[in-house]
Amino acid sequence: MDTTETALLLARVQFAFTISFHFLFPSFSIGLASYLAVLEGLWLWTKKQVYLDLFRYWLRIFAVAFAMGVVSGIVMSYQFGTNWAVFSDRAGPIIGPLMAYEVLTAFFLEAGFLGVMLFGMKKVGPGLHFAATLMVALGTFISAFWILSVNSWMQTPQGWAVNNVGQFVPGPGGWLPIIFNPSFPYRLVHTVIAAYLTTAFAVGGVGAWHLLRGHKTEAAKKSFSMAMWMAAIVAPIQIFAGDMHGLNTLEHQPAKVMAMEGHFQSHPDGAPLILFGLPNQKEQRVDYAVEIPKLSSLILKHDPNAPLAGLDTIPRKNQPPVAVVFWTFRMMVGIGFAMLGLGLWSLFARLRGKLYDWKWLHRAGVAMGPTGFVAVLAGWATTEVGRQPWTITGLLRTAEASSAIGTPGMVGSLTAFVLVYFGAFSAGSWYILKLMAQPPHEGEPDNVAGPIRTAGTTPAMEGA
Amino acid sequence: MDLTVIWAAIIAVAIAMYVVMDGFDLGIGILFPRFEVGPDRDRAMNAIAPVWDGNETWLVLGGGGLLAAFPLAYAIVLPALYAPLIAMLLGLVFRGVAFEFRWRDPAHRKLWDAAFCAGSVVATFAQGITLGALLQGIKVTGRSYGGGWWDWLTPFSLLCGFSLLVGYALLGTCWLIWRTEGPLHAEARRYAKWLTPALMAALGAVSLATPFLEGQYWQRWFAYPGLFVTVPMPLLVGGAALMLWRAVATGKDHAPFLWALAIFALSMAGLAISIWPDVIPGRVTIWQAAAPYDSQIFMLVGVAIMLPLILAYTAWAYWVFRGKVGDEGYHAHDH
């Protein structure tokens, strides 16, 4: 490897590292913000203490996750320029405005109302406070909308033209074809549902943990029950949404699907589904493959004998690295089906009236608690690595997109990121786990940030 | 009306908003070790707890807006200032997590307090260096940065780094004068008394050094019609500093913060006059770096609708958390 290749690899590793770390937090806070809105709404509606207790319990965890999302997200907004200057210059006129809209419509909404949400139930009253909670939840959605539009445009660019200095600019069709590019609706639905499932399993895992420990409080039961409803109903929807997304990818980024499937060869009369194997890019084959004949064609073309092209139709220099895509895809799908399994099991337990009694169900719930995060990262790895060697499919190669930063600088900054992130975010994650280890109590204190106190709060009411 | 000029103004406003709002947050972080452990530190923290991440969002708008409206500038400036910018980001990461954890992890509160201070100092110093490096000029080759890894590190950029530490610390103390009572309030007053002349000295040093960096600044400042601005500027800044000092000495509550804002506003106006109409001083004008018309107009619609709304509910959030901070965070304050 020469130095430019090493620097490029380091830039890619740095992006992968910072974006992966960052995305753990939004994938949790998108789901948690909605969950909090549901809890607070149920509390206002039913006046049942358990909903308020759960709201306060999860709000504390949300505050930490959200703060870590904010600080790691600020890093992302500068990563494009520091490490990917050519990409910033050439794609800036298209992706810049979309990301600016994310800041204008989502970030301020979240940050502005989060202060009220965390510090203000006494100050603004329950009605306005609920409005603030809804605004924070809405903000997380709007944020997902814009950033996924940007990512989808890089995956399936549409509606662009090139100006005289080589920048990609909006074409005559204006912004709608850019924002609503072919893969965007599928990716948006798939990603938001993934955030919901991730949160549901984290919440359910915590509920299951406390049930196992014998804390059979109303709140622990409610956590577990709500999460299992989500698993039973949303996991199958997600599998369906993922399938639709895959078919869309087949249409627009066939090489990515070939890598996911491990199809080096074309199959003119029905392609097998390779369950497992070792993709061998050098020899262009999958070693030790375990296959189910015709199934891949059945899934992708709804016809067992339909022809499917393989990577032998794609020049070597345009092929994604198959092994990474192949394995991350299997991790994601495997977890998805395991989630479905747990959901069905919980339905069965519910029907038998044993939802809060079956220890093995609860153990499975605890074991599955963190899997949403793994599935989300695996899925992103599949789609991002599957886009390679392109940063913008067919328009800009990753090798041409980076800044001319020397290797020493890249090594130094990557080292700093790794040290700081592991220091700061492992402390944060450890703290979240510590919070989760406490069962939700009856009469959770109305105090989120600020000094830990045992005394009552000051009854400071506006004009009261 | 030229869209590019409008966009330059929007980015300038976003950066100015960031500087004054996150400035007082960071300033409190810089002075944090000087406050008594216990209720004083808690109050200092509580004085900014509800607003800090909203304040930080302006930084994302500044960076994001630069990419959107002036992609070429973003693509040249960020690699040029790679090291200080990464240091700033990591400092902000530290500050942000320390904010959350110092309350929640009393066993390691000392550590988080240190992280809060270190993160604030690093982020501020790096921002000052960034400003200095931009002012002293950046090498441009074609459509990319043409200099080296260490170009940003000069005596001038370090001077700007120290100056900003003093400036933010002053903003932070003035915020505390406004928002706290008791011993912390008295202490903040004492600091403001010597930070004001310190900031004047720093601003003077930076201003004296600036015209020697680029012929352009010299031209701009000491030739007609620039003299009309150059002559009154030091008088205005000096006047504001005097008013600030008096407001502190005579026990005013929110006047010191407003005068500190005035000093910052005047300094930033001076900067804008020096740089205009360049986005990279002496190398790239705003028109050369501007995004195409379609991008500018599309975003302008969003800004026209959202920015007033953002300012309105930011003001509302500040209104909710007005008055003095007690031991329990903000409480209503009857005057």
mmCIF file of C-alpha atoms in Angstrom, chain A residues 36-187:
data_model
loop_
_atom_site.group_PDB
_atom_site.id
_atom_site.type_symbol
_atom_site.label_atom_id
_atom_site.label_comp_id
_atom_site.label_asym_id
_atom_site.label_seq_id
_atom_site.Cartn_x
_atom_site.Cartn_y
_atom_site.Cartn_z
ATOM 1 C CA LEU A 36 -42.044 8.625 25.886
ATOM 2 C CA ALA A 37 -44.735 10.495 23.960
ATOM 3 C CA VAL A 38 -46.955 7.397 24.148
ATOM 4 C CA LEU A 39 -46.319 7.015 27.889
ATOM 5 C CA GLU A 40 -46.990 10.647 28.679
ATOM 6 C CA GLY A 41 -50.108 10.610 26.481
ATOM 7 C CA LEU A 42 -51.395 7.487 28.254
ATOM 8 C CA TRP A 43 -50.724 9.105 31.603
ATOM 9 C CA LEU A 44 -52.628 12.268 30.682
ATOM 10 C CA TRP A 45 -55.461 10.143 29.327
ATOM 11 C CA THR A 46 -55.785 7.452 32.012
ATOM 12 C CA LYS A 47 -54.127 9.239 34.948
ATOM 13 C CA LYS A 48 -52.561 5.879 35.918
ATOM 14 C CA GLN A 49 -49.448 6.406 38.017
ATOM 15 C CA VAL A 50 -47.596 3.550 36.293
ATOM 16 C CA TYR A 51 -47.374 5.487 33.017
ATOM 17 C CA LEU A 52 -45.924 8.550 34.723
ATOM 18 C CA ASP A 53 -43.425 6.365 36.587
ATOM 19 C CA LEU A 54 -42.313 4.704 33.364
ATOM 20 C CA PHE A 55 -42.162 8.067 31.632
ATOM 21 C CA ARG A 56 -39.833 9.491 34.275
ATOM 22 C CA TYR A 57 -37.757 6.325 34.372
ATOM 23 C CA TRP A 58 -37.117 6.273 30.616
ATOM 24 C CA LEU A 59 -36.768 10.045 30.397
ATOM 25 C CA ARG A 60 -33.601 9.878 32.480
ATOM 26 C CA ILE A 61 -32.140 7.290 30.115
ATOM 27 C CA PHE A 62 -33.304 9.284 27.097
ATOM 28 C CA ALA A 63 -31.503 12.385 28.373
ATOM 29 C CA VAL A 64 -28.165 10.586 28.421
ATOM 30 C CA ALA A 65 -28.671 8.837 25.070
ATOM 31 C CA PHE A 66 -29.798 12.081 23.479
ATOM 32 C CA ALA A 67 -26.842 14.075 24.776
ATOM 33 C CA MET A 68 -24.434 11.473 23.433
ATOM 34 C CA GLY A 69 -26.275 11.560 20.100
ATOM 35 C CA VAL A 70 -25.920 15.348 19.952
ATOM 36 C CA VAL A 71 -22.208 15.472 20.692
ATOM 37 C CA SER A 72 -21.333 12.588 18.373
ATOM 38 C CA GLY A 73 -23.575 14.116 15.690
ATOM 39 C CA ILE A 74 -21.743 17.443 15.732
ATOM 40 C CA VAL A 75 -18.618 15.489 14.838
ATOM 41 C CA MET A 76 -20.416 14.034 11.811
ATOM 42 C CA SER A 77 -21.353 17.434 10.423
ATOM 43 C CA TYR A 78 -17.640 18.262 10.168
ATOM 44 C CA GLN A 79 -16.374 14.833 9.043
ATOM 45 C CA PHE A 80 -17.457 15.444 5.445
ATOM 46 C CA GLY A 81 -15.259 18.512 5.138
ATOM 47 C CA THR A 82 -12.212 17.373 7.061
ATOM 48 C CA ASN A 83 -11.821 13.962 5.434
ATOM 49 C CA TRP A 84 -13.918 14.129 2.272
ATOM 50 C CA ALA A 85 -13.200 17.544 0.806
ATOM 51 C CA VAL A 86 -13.631 16.566 -2.843
ATOM 52 C CA PHE A 87 -16.979 14.969 -2.069
ATOM 53 C CA SER A 88 -18.020 18.111 -0.129
ATOM 54 C CA ASP A 89 -17.080 20.409 -2.980
ATOM 55 C CA ARG A 90 -18.699 18.338 -5.729
ATOM 56 C CA ALA A 91 -21.804 17.095 -3.925
ATOM 57 C CA GLY A 92 -22.225 20.079 -1.576
ATOM 58 C CA PRO A 93 -24.768 21.895 -3.777
ATOM 59 C CA ILE A 94 -27.075 18.877 -3.512
ATOM 60 C CA ILE A 95 -26.466 17.291 -0.106
ATOM 61 C CA GLY A 96 -25.645 20.539 1.712
ATOM 62 C CA PRO A 97 -29.131 22.038 1.489
ATOM 63 C CA LEU A 98 -30.748 18.760 2.564
ATOM 64 C CA MET A 99 -28.542 18.593 5.649
ATOM 65 C CA ALA A 100 -29.129 22.282 6.330
ATOM 66 C CA TYR A 101 -32.839 21.491 6.334
ATOM 67 C CA GLU A 102 -32.160 18.789 8.902
ATOM 68 C CA VAL A 103 -30.579 21.352 11.213
ATOM 69 C CA LEU A 104 -33.272 23.959 10.597
ATOM 70 C CA THR A 105 -36.284 21.686 10.930
ATOM 71 C CA ALA A 106 -35.146 18.977 13.341
ATOM 72 C CA PHE A 107 -32.168 19.801 15.522
ATOM 73 C CA PHE A 108 -33.420 23.092 16.866
ATOM 74 C CA LEU A 109 -36.814 21.570 17.492
ATOM 75 C CA GLU A 110 -35.271 18.746 19.494
ATOM 76 C CA ALA A 111 -32.765 20.849 21.399
ATOM 77 C CA GLY A 112 -35.218 23.668 22.058
ATOM 78 C CA PHE A 113 -37.960 21.491 23.469
ATOM 79 C CA LEU A 114 -35.686 18.984 25.189
ATOM 80 C CA GLY A 115 -34.838 21.591 27.831
ATOM 81 C CA VAL A 116 -38.546 22.000 28.563
ATOM 82 C CA MET A 117 -39.069 18.240 28.523
ATOM 83 C CA LEU A 118 -36.264 17.590 31.005
ATOM 84 C CA PHE A 119 -36.556 20.562 33.301
ATOM 85 C CA GLY A 120 -40.016 21.874 33.000
ATOM 86 C CA MET A 121 -43.049 19.805 34.032
ATOM 87 C CA LYS A 122 -43.504 22.106 37.023
ATOM 88 C CA LYS A 123 -42.699 25.212 35.061
ATOM 89 C CA VAL A 124 -44.998 24.842 32.065
ATOM 90 C CA GLY A 125 -47.743 22.480 33.223
ATOM 91 C CA PRO A 126 -48.592 19.011 31.902
ATOM 92 C CA GLY A 127 -50.283 20.128 28.676
ATOM 93 C CA LEU A 128 -47.418 22.222 27.347
ATOM 94 C CA HIS A 129 -44.987 19.632 28.626
ATOM 95 C CA PHE A 130 -46.709 16.952 26.563
ATOM 96 C CA ALA A 131 -46.531 19.269 23.558
ATOM 97 C CA ALA A 132 -42.769 19.574 24.127
ATOM 98 C CA THR A 133 -42.452 15.764 24.291
ATOM 99 C CA LEU A 134 -44.366 15.477 21.002
ATOM 100 C CA MET A 135 -42.109 18.102 19.429
ATOM 101 C CA VAL A 136 -38.978 16.205 20.452
ATOM 102 C CA ALA A 137 -40.429 12.999 18.973
ATOM 103 C CA LEU A 138 -41.395 14.837 15.791
ATOM 104 C CA GLY A 139 -37.904 16.289 15.597
ATOM 105 C CA THR A 140 -36.332 12.836 15.616
ATOM 106 C CA PHE A 141 -38.552 11.835 12.665
ATOM 107 C CA ILE A 142 -37.796 14.937 10.633
ATOM 108 C CA SER A 143 -34.118 14.372 11.296
ATOM 109 C CA ALA A 144 -34.362 10.805 9.981
ATOM 110 C CA PHE A 145 -36.253 12.075 6.923
ATOM 111 C CA TRP A 146 -33.534 14.475 5.780
ATOM 112 C CA ILE A 147 -30.460 12.452 6.608
ATOM 113 C CA LEU A 148 -31.883 9.337 4.947
ATOM 114 C CA SER A 149 -32.773 11.402 1.918
ATOM 115 C CA VAL A 150 -29.104 12.411 1.680
ATOM 116 C CA ASN A 151 -27.877 8.850 2.117
ATOM 117 C CA SER A 152 -30.424 7.511 -0.354
ATOM 118 C CA TRP A 153 -29.397 10.076 -2.960
ATOM 119 C CA MET A 154 -25.804 8.890 -2.605
ATOM 120 C CA GLN A 155 -27.022 5.306 -3.076
ATOM 121 C CA THR A 156 -29.466 5.975 -5.927
ATOM 122 C CA PRO A 157 -28.731 9.452 -7.308
ATOM 123 C CA GLN A 158 -31.458 11.082 -9.358
ATOM 124 C CA GLY A 159 -32.328 14.531 -10.694
ATOM 125 C CA TRP A 160 -28.765 15.884 -10.905
ATOM 126 C CA ALA A 161 -26.814 17.804 -13.506
ATOM 127 C CA VAL A 162 -23.130 18.784 -13.644
ATOM 128 C CA ASN A 163 -22.038 22.434 -13.756
ATOM 129 C CA ASN A 164 -18.921 23.874 -15.409
ATOM 130 C CA VAL A 165 -16.676 23.342 -12.350
ATOM 131 C CA GLY A 166 -17.675 19.693 -11.993
ATOM 132 C CA GLN A 167 -20.160 20.067 -9.127
ATOM 133 C CA PHE A 168 -23.349 18.031 -9.019
ATOM 134 C CA VAL A 169 -26.227 20.493 -9.011
ATOM 135 C CA PRO A 170 -30.021 20.183 -9.134
ATOM 136 C CA GLY A 171 -31.227 19.297 -12.618
ATOM 137 C CA PRO A 172 -34.134 20.870 -14.485
ATOM 138 C CA GLY A 173 -36.597 18.747 -12.479
ATOM 139 C CA GLY A 174 -35.805 20.660 -9.300
ATOM 140 C CA TRP A 175 -35.543 19.227 -5.790
ATOM 141 C CA LEU A 176 -38.364 16.708 -5.595
ATOM 142 C CA PRO A 177 -36.629 13.989 -7.659
ATOM 143 C CA ILE A 178 -33.485 14.534 -5.546
ATOM 144 C CA ILE A 179 -35.251 14.293 -2.173
ATOM 145 C CA PHE A 180 -37.605 11.485 -3.211
ATOM 146 C CA ASN A 181 -34.998 9.427 -5.035
ATOM 147 C CA PRO A 182 -35.765 5.786 -5.809
ATOM 148 C CA SER A 183 -34.444 4.131 -2.646
ATOM 149 C CA PHE A 184 -35.536 6.834 -0.174
ATOM 150 C CA PRO A 185 -39.059 5.711 0.802
ATOM 151 C CA TYR A 186 -37.910 2.132 1.385
ATOM 152 C CA ARG A 187 -34.835 3.140 3.371
#
